[in-house]
PDB file of C-alpha atoms in Angstrom:
ATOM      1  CA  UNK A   1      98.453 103.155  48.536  1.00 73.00           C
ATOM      2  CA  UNK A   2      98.491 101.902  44.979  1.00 78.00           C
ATOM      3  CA  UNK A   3      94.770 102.314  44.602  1.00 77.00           C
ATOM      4  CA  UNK A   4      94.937 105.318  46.136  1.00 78.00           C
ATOM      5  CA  UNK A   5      96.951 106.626  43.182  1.00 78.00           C
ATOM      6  CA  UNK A   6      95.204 104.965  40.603  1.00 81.00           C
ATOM      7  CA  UNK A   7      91.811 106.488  42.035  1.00 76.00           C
ATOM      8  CA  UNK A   8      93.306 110.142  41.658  1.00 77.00           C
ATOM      9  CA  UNK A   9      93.659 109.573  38.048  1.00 82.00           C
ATOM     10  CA  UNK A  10      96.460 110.637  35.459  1.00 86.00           C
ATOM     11  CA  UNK A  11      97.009 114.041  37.269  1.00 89.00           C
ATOM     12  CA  UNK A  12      98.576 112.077  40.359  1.00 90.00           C
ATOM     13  CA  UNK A  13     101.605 110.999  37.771  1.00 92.00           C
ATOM     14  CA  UNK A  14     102.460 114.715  37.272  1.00 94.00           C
ATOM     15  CA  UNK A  15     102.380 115.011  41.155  1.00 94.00           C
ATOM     16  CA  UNK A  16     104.462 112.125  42.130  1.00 94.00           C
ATOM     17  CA  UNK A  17     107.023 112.855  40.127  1.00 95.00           C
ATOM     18  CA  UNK A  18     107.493 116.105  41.356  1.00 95.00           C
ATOM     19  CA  UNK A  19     107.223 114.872  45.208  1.00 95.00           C
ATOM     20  CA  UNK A  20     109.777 112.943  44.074  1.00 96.00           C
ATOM     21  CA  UNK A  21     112.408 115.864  42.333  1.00 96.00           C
ATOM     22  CA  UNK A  22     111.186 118.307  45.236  1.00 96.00           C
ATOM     23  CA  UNK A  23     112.576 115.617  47.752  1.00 96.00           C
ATOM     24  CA  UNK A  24     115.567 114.520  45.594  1.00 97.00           C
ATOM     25  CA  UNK A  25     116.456 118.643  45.182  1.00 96.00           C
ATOM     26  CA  UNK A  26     116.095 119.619  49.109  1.00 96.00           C
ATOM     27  CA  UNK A  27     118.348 116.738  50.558  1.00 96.00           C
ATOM     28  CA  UNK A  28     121.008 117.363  47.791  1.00 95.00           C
ATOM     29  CA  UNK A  29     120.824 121.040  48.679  1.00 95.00           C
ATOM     30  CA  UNK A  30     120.919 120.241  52.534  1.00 95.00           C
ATOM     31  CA  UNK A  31     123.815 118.166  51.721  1.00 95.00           C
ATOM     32  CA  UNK A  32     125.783 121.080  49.435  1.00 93.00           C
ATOM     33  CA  UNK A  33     125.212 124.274  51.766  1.00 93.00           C
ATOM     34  CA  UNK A  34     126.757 122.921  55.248  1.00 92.00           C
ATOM     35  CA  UNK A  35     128.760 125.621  56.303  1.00 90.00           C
ATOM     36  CA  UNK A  36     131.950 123.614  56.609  1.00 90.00           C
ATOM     37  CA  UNK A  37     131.323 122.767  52.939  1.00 91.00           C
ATOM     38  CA  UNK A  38     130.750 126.502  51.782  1.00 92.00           C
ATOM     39  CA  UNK A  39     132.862 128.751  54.133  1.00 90.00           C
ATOM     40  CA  UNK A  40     135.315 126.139  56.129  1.00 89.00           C
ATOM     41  CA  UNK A  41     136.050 127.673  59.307  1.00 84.00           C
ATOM     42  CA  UNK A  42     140.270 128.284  58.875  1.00 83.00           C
ATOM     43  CA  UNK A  43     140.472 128.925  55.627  1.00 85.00           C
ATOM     44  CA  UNK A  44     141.013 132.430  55.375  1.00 81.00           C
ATOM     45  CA  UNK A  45     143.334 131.946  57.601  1.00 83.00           C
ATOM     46  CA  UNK A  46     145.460 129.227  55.861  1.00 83.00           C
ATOM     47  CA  UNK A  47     145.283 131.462  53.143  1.00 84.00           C
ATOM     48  CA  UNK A  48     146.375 134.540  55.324  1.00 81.00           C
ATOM     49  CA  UNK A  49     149.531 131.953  56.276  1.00 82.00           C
ATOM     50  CA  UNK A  50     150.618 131.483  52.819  1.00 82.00           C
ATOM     51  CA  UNK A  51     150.428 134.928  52.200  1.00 79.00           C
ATOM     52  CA  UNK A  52     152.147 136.583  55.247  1.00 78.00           C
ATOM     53  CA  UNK A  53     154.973 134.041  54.776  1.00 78.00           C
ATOM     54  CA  UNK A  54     155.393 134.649  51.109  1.00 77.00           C
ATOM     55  CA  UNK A  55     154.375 130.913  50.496  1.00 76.00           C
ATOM     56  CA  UNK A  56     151.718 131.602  48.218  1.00 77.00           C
ATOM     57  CA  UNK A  57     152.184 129.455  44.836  1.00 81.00           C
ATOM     58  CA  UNK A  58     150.592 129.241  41.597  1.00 84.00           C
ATOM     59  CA  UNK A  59     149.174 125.464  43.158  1.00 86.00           C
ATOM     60  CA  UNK A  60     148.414 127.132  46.210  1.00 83.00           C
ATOM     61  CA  UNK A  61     145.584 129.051  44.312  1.00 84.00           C
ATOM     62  CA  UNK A  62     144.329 126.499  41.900  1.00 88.00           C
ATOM     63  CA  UNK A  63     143.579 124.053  45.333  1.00 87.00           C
ATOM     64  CA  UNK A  64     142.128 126.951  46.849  1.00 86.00           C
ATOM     65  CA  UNK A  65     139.678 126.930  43.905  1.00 88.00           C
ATOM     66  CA  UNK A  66     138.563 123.788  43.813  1.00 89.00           C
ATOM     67  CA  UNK A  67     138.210 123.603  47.290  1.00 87.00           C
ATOM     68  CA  UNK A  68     135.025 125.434  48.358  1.00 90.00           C
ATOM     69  CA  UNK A  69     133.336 127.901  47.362  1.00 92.00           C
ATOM     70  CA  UNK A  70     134.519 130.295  49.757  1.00 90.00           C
ATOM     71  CA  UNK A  71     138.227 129.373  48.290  1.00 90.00           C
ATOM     72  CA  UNK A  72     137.010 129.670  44.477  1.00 91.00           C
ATOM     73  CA  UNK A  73     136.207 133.602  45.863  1.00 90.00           C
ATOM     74  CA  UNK A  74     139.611 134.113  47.473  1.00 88.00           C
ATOM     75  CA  UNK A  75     141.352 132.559  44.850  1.00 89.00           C
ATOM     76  CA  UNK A  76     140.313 135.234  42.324  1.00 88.00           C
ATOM     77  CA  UNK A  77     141.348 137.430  44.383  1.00 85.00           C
ATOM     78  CA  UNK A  78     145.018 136.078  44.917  1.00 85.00           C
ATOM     79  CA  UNK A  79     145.075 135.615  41.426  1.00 84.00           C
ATOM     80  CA  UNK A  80     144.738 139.486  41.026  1.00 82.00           C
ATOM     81  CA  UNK A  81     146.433 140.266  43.870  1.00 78.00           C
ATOM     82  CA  UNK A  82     149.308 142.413  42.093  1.00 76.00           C
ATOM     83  CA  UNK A  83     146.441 144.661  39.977  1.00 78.00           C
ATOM     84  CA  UNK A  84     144.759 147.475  41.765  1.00 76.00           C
ATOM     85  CA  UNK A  85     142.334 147.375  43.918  1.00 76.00           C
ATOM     86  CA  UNK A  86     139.410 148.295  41.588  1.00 80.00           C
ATOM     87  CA  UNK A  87     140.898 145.315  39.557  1.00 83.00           C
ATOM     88  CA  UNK A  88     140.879 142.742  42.822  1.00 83.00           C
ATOM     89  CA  UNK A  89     137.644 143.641  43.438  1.00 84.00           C
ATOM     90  CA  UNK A  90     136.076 143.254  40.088  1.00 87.00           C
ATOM     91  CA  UNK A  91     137.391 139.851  39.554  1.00 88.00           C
ATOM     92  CA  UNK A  92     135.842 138.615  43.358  1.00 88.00           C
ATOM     93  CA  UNK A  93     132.746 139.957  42.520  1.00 89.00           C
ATOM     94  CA  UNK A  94     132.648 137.969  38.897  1.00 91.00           C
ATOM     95  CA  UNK A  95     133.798 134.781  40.948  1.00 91.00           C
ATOM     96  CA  UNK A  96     131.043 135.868  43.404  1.00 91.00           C
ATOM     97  CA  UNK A  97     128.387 135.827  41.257  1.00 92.00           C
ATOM     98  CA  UNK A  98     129.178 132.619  39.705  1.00 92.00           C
ATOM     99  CA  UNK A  99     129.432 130.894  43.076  1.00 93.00           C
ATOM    100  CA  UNK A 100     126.287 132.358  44.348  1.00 93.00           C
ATOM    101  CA  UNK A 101     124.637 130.692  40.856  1.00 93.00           C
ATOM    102  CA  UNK A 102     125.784 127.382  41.738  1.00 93.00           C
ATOM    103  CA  UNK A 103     124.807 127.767  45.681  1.00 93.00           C
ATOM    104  CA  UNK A 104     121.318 128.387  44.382  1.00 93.00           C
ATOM    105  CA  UNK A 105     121.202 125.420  41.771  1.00 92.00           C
ATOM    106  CA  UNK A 106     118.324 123.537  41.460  1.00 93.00           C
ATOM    107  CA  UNK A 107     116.050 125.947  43.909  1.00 95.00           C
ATOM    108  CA  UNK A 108     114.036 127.645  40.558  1.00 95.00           C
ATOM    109  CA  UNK A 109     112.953 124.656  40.288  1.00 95.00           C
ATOM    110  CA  UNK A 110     112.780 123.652  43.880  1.00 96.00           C
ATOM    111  CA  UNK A 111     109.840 126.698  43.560  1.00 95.00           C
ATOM    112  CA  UNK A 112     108.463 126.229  40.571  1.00 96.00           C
ATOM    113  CA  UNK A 113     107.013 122.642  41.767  1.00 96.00           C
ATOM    114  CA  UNK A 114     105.965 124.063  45.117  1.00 96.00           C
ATOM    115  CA  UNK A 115     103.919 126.840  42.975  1.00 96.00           C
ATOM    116  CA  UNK A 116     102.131 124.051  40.366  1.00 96.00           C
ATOM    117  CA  UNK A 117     101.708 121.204  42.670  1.00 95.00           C
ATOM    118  CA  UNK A 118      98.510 122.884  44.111  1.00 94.00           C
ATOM    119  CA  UNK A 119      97.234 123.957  40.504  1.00 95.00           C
ATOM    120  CA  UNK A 120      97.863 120.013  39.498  1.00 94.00           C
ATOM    121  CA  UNK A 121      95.439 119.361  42.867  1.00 92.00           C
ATOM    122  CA  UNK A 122      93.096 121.848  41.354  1.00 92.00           C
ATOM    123  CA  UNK A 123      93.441 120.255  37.855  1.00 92.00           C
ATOM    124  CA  UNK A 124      92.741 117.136  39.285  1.00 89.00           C
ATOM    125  CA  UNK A 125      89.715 118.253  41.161  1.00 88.00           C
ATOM    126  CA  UNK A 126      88.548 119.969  37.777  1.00 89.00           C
ATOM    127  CA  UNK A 127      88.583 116.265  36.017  1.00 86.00           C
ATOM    128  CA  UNK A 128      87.041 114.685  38.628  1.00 83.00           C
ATOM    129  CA  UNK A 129      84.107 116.920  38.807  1.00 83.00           C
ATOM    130  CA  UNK A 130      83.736 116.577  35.537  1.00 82.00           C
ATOM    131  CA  UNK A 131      83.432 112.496  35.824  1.00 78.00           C
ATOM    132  CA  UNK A 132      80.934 112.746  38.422  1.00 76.00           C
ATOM    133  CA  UNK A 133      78.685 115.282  36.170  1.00 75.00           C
ATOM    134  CA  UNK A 134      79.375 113.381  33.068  1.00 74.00           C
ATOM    135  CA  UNK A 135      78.049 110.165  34.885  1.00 69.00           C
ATOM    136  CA  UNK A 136      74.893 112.460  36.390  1.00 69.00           C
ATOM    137  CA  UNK A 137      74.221 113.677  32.635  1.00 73.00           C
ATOM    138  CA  UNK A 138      74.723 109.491  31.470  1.00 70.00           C
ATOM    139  CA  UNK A 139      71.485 108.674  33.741  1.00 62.00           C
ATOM    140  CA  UNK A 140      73.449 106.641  36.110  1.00 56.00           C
ATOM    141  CA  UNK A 141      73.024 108.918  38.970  1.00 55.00           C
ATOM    142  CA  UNK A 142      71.778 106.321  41.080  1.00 55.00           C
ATOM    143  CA  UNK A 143      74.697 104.275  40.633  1.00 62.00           C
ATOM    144  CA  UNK A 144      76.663 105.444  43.947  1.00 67.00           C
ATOM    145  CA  UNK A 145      79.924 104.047  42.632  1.00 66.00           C
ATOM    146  CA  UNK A 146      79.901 106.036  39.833  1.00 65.00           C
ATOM    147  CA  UNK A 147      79.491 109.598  41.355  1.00 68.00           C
ATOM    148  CA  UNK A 148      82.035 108.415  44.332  1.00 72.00           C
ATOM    149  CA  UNK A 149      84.427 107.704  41.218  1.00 71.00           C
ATOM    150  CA  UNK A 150      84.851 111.409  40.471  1.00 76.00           C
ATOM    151  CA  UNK A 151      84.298 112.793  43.895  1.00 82.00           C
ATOM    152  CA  UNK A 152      87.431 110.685  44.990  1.00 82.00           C
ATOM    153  CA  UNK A 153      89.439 112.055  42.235  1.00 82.00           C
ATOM    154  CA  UNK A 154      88.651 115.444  42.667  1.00 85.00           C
ATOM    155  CA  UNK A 155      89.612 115.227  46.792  1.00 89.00           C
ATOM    156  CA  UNK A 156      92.910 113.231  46.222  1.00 90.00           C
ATOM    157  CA  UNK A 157      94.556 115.229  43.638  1.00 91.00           C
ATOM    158  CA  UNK A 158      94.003 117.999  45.760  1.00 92.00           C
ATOM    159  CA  UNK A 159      95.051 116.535  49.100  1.00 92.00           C
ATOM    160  CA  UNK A 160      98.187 115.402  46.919  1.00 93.00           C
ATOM    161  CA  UNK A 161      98.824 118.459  45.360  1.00 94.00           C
ATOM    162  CA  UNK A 162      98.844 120.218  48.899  1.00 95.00           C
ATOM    163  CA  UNK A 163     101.022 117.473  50.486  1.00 95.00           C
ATOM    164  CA  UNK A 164     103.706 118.109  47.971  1.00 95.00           C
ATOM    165  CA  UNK A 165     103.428 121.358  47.769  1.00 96.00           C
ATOM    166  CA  UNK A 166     103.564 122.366  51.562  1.00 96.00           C
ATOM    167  CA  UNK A 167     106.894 120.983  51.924  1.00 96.00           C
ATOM    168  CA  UNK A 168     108.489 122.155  49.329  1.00 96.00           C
ATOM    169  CA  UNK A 169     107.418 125.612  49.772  1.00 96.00           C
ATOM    170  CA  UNK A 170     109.247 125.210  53.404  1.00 97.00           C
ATOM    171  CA  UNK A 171     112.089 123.730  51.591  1.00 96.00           C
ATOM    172  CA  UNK A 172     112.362 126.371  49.125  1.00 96.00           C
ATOM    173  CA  UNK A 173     112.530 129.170  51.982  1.00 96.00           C
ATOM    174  CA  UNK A 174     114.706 127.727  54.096  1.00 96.00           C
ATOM    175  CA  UNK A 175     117.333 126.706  51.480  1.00 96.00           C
ATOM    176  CA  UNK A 176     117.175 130.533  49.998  1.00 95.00           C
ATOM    177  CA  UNK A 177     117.472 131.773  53.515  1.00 95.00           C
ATOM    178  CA  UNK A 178     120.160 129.283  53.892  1.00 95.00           C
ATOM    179  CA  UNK A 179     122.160 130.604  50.767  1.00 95.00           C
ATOM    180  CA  UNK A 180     121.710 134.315  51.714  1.00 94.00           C
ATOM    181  CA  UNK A 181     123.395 133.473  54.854  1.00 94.00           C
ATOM    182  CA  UNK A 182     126.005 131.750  53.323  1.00 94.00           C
ATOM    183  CA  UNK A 183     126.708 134.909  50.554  1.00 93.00           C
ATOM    184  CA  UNK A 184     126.830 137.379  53.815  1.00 93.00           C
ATOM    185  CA  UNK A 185     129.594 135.153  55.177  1.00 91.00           C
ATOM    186  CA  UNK A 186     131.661 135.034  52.588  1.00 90.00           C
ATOM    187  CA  UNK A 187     131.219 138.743  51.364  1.00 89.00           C
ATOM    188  CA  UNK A 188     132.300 139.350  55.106  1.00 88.00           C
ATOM    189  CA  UNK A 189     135.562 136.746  54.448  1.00 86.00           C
ATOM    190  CA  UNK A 190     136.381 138.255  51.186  1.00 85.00           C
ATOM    191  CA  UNK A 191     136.332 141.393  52.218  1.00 85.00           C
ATOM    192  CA  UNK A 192     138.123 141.550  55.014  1.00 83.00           C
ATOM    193  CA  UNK A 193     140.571 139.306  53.006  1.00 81.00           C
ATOM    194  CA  UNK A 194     140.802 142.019  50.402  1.00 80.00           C
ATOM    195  CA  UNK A 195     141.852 144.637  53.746  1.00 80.00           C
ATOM    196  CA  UNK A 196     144.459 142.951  54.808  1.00 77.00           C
ATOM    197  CA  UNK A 197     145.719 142.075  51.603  1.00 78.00           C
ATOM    198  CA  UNK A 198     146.063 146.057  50.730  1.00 75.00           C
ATOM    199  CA  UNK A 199     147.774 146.694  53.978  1.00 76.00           C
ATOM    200  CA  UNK A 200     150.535 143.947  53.995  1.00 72.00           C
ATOM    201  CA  UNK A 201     151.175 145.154  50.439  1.00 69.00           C
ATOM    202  CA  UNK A 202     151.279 148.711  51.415  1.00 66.00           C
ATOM    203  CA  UNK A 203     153.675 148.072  54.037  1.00 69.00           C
ATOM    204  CA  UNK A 204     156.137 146.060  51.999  1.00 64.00           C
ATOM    205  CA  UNK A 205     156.324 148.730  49.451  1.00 67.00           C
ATOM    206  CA  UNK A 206     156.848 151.384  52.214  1.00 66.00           C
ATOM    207  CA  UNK A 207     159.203 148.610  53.765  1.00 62.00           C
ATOM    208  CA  UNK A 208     161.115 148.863  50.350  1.00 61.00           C
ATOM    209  CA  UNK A 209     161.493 152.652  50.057  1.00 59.00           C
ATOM    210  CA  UNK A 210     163.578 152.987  53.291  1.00 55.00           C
ATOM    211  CA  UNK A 211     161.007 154.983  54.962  1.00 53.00           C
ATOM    212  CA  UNK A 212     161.294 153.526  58.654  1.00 51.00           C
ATOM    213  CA  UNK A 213     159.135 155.354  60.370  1.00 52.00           C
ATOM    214  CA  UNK A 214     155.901 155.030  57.859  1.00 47.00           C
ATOM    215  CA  UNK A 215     156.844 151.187  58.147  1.00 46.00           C
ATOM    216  CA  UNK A 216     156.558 151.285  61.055  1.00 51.00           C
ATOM    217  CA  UNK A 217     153.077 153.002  61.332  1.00 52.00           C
ATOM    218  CA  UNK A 218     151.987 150.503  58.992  1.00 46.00           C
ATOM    219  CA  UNK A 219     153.679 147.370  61.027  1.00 45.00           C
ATOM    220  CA  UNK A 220     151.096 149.683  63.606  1.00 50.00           C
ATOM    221  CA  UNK A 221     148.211 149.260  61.790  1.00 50.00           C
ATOM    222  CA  UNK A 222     148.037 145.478  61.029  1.00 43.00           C
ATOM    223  CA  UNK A 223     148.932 144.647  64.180  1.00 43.00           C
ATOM    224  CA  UNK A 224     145.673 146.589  65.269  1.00 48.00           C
ATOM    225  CA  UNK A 225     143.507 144.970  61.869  1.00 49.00           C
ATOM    226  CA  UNK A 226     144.628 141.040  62.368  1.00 48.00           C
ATOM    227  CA  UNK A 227     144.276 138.531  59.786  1.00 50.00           C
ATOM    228  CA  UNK A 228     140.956 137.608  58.750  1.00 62.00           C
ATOM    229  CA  UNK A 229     139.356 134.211  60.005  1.00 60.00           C
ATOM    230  CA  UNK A 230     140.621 135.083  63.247  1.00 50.00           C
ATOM    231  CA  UNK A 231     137.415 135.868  65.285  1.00 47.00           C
ATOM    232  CA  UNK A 232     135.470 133.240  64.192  1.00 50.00           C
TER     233      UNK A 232
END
C-alpha cells in the first residue's frame, strides 16, 4: 500500500488527507442527525405538559434549549410566547435558521472535497504524463522503468481521486437529504406548536372575560386540534 502511495507522487498527499476529513465529516454527521438526537419523539409533548398545566418555568426553557435542536426552536418560541403572533413567529424562524446552520455543519466542505478530489486525480495524471514525456525527450525511452514511472502516476492519482471522491459525493447527498428531512419535521413540530399555543391562550383570555359560552366553543376547538406530538 505504501508504495502504492509513494508511486502516485505528491498529489496522493492532497488526496489522502481529504479521504481522510471526507470520512471523519460523514460519520460525525451520521452520528449528529439521528432523529432522536434532532426531533426526540415526546418532546413537544413534554413541552405541551408544562404548558397546559401552567408548569412552564424560566429553567424549563433554558433545558429545552440546550436539549436538541428541535427544543432550541420551541424554546424561542416559549420565550415569546406572551408577544403576538407575528412576534412568536419571527423569533422561531431566527432560531430556525441558526439550527438549520449547525445541522448542515461541515457538509460545504463535505462537497467541496467530493468536487476537487477528481481534479487532484486529473492533476496527478497531468504530472505523470509529463514524467513519462520528459523521460521520452531525455533519450531513455528504452528504459521501460522509466516510462512505467509516469504512466503509474498518472493511473493512481486518478483511480485515487475517483475512490475518494465517489463516496463522498454519496455522503454529501444523503446527509443534505438527511437535513432537509429533519427541517420539514421540525417546521411541522413548531408549527403546530405555535397552533395550539394561540388557542390555549385564546381560550384563557375568553375564560377570563366571563364569556361562558365562547369558552366553551373554544374548550370545543382544542379538544378537536390536540396537542402536538400526539400522532407521531
Amino acid at each position: 500500500m505504501l508504495e502504492i502511495v509513494i508511486a502516485g507522487g505528491p498529489v496522493m498527499v492532497p488526496i489522502i488527507l481529504g479521504s481522510v476529513m471526507a470520512a471523519a465529516i460523514i460519520l460525525e454527521r451520521l452520528w449528529t442527525l439521528q432523529a432522536r438526537r434532532v426531533v426526540p419523539r415526546d418532546l413537544s409533548r413534554q413541552v405541551w405538559d408544562w404548558v397546559s398545566r401552567n408548569q412552564l418555568t424560566h429553567q424549563h426553557i433554558q433545558e429545552l434549549r440546550i436539549s436538541s435542536p428541535l427544543g432550541q426552536i420551541l424554546a424561542a418560541g416559549l420565550a415569546s410566547r406572551h408577544q403576538d403572533r407575528g412576534t412568536m413567529k419571527e423569533a422561531i424562524e431566527d432560531a430556525g435558521r441558526h439550527v438549520v446552520h449547525e445541522l448542515e455543519r461541515h457538509l460545504n466542505t463535505l462537497g467541496t472535497i467530493a468536487a476537487v478530489s477528481p481534479l487532484l486525480g486529473l492533476l496527478g495524471s497531468v504530472t505523470g504524463m509529463i514524467r513519462t514525456f520528459g523521460a521520452l525527450t531525455s533519450g531513455v525511452s528504452g528504459d521501460p522503468a522509466s516510462l512505467a514511472g509516469g504512466i503509474s502516476e498518472a493511473l493512481i492519482t486518478t483511480a485515487a481521486g475517483l475512490m475518494v471522491a465517489i463516496p463522498a459525493l454519496i455522503g454529501y447527498r444523503y446527509l443534505r437529504g438527511r437535513v432537509e428531512a429533519l427541517v420539514v419535521q421540525m417546521e411541522k413540530e413548531a408549527i403546530a406548536f405555535v397552533e395550539a399555543l394561540q388557542r390555549k391562550q385564546f381560550m384563557d383570555t375568553l375564560g377570563r372575560s366571563g364569556n361562558p359560552t365562547a369558552a366553551q366553543n373554544a374548550a370545543q376547538n382544542v379538544a378537536q386540534n390536540p396537542a402536538p406530538g400526539g400522532g407521531r
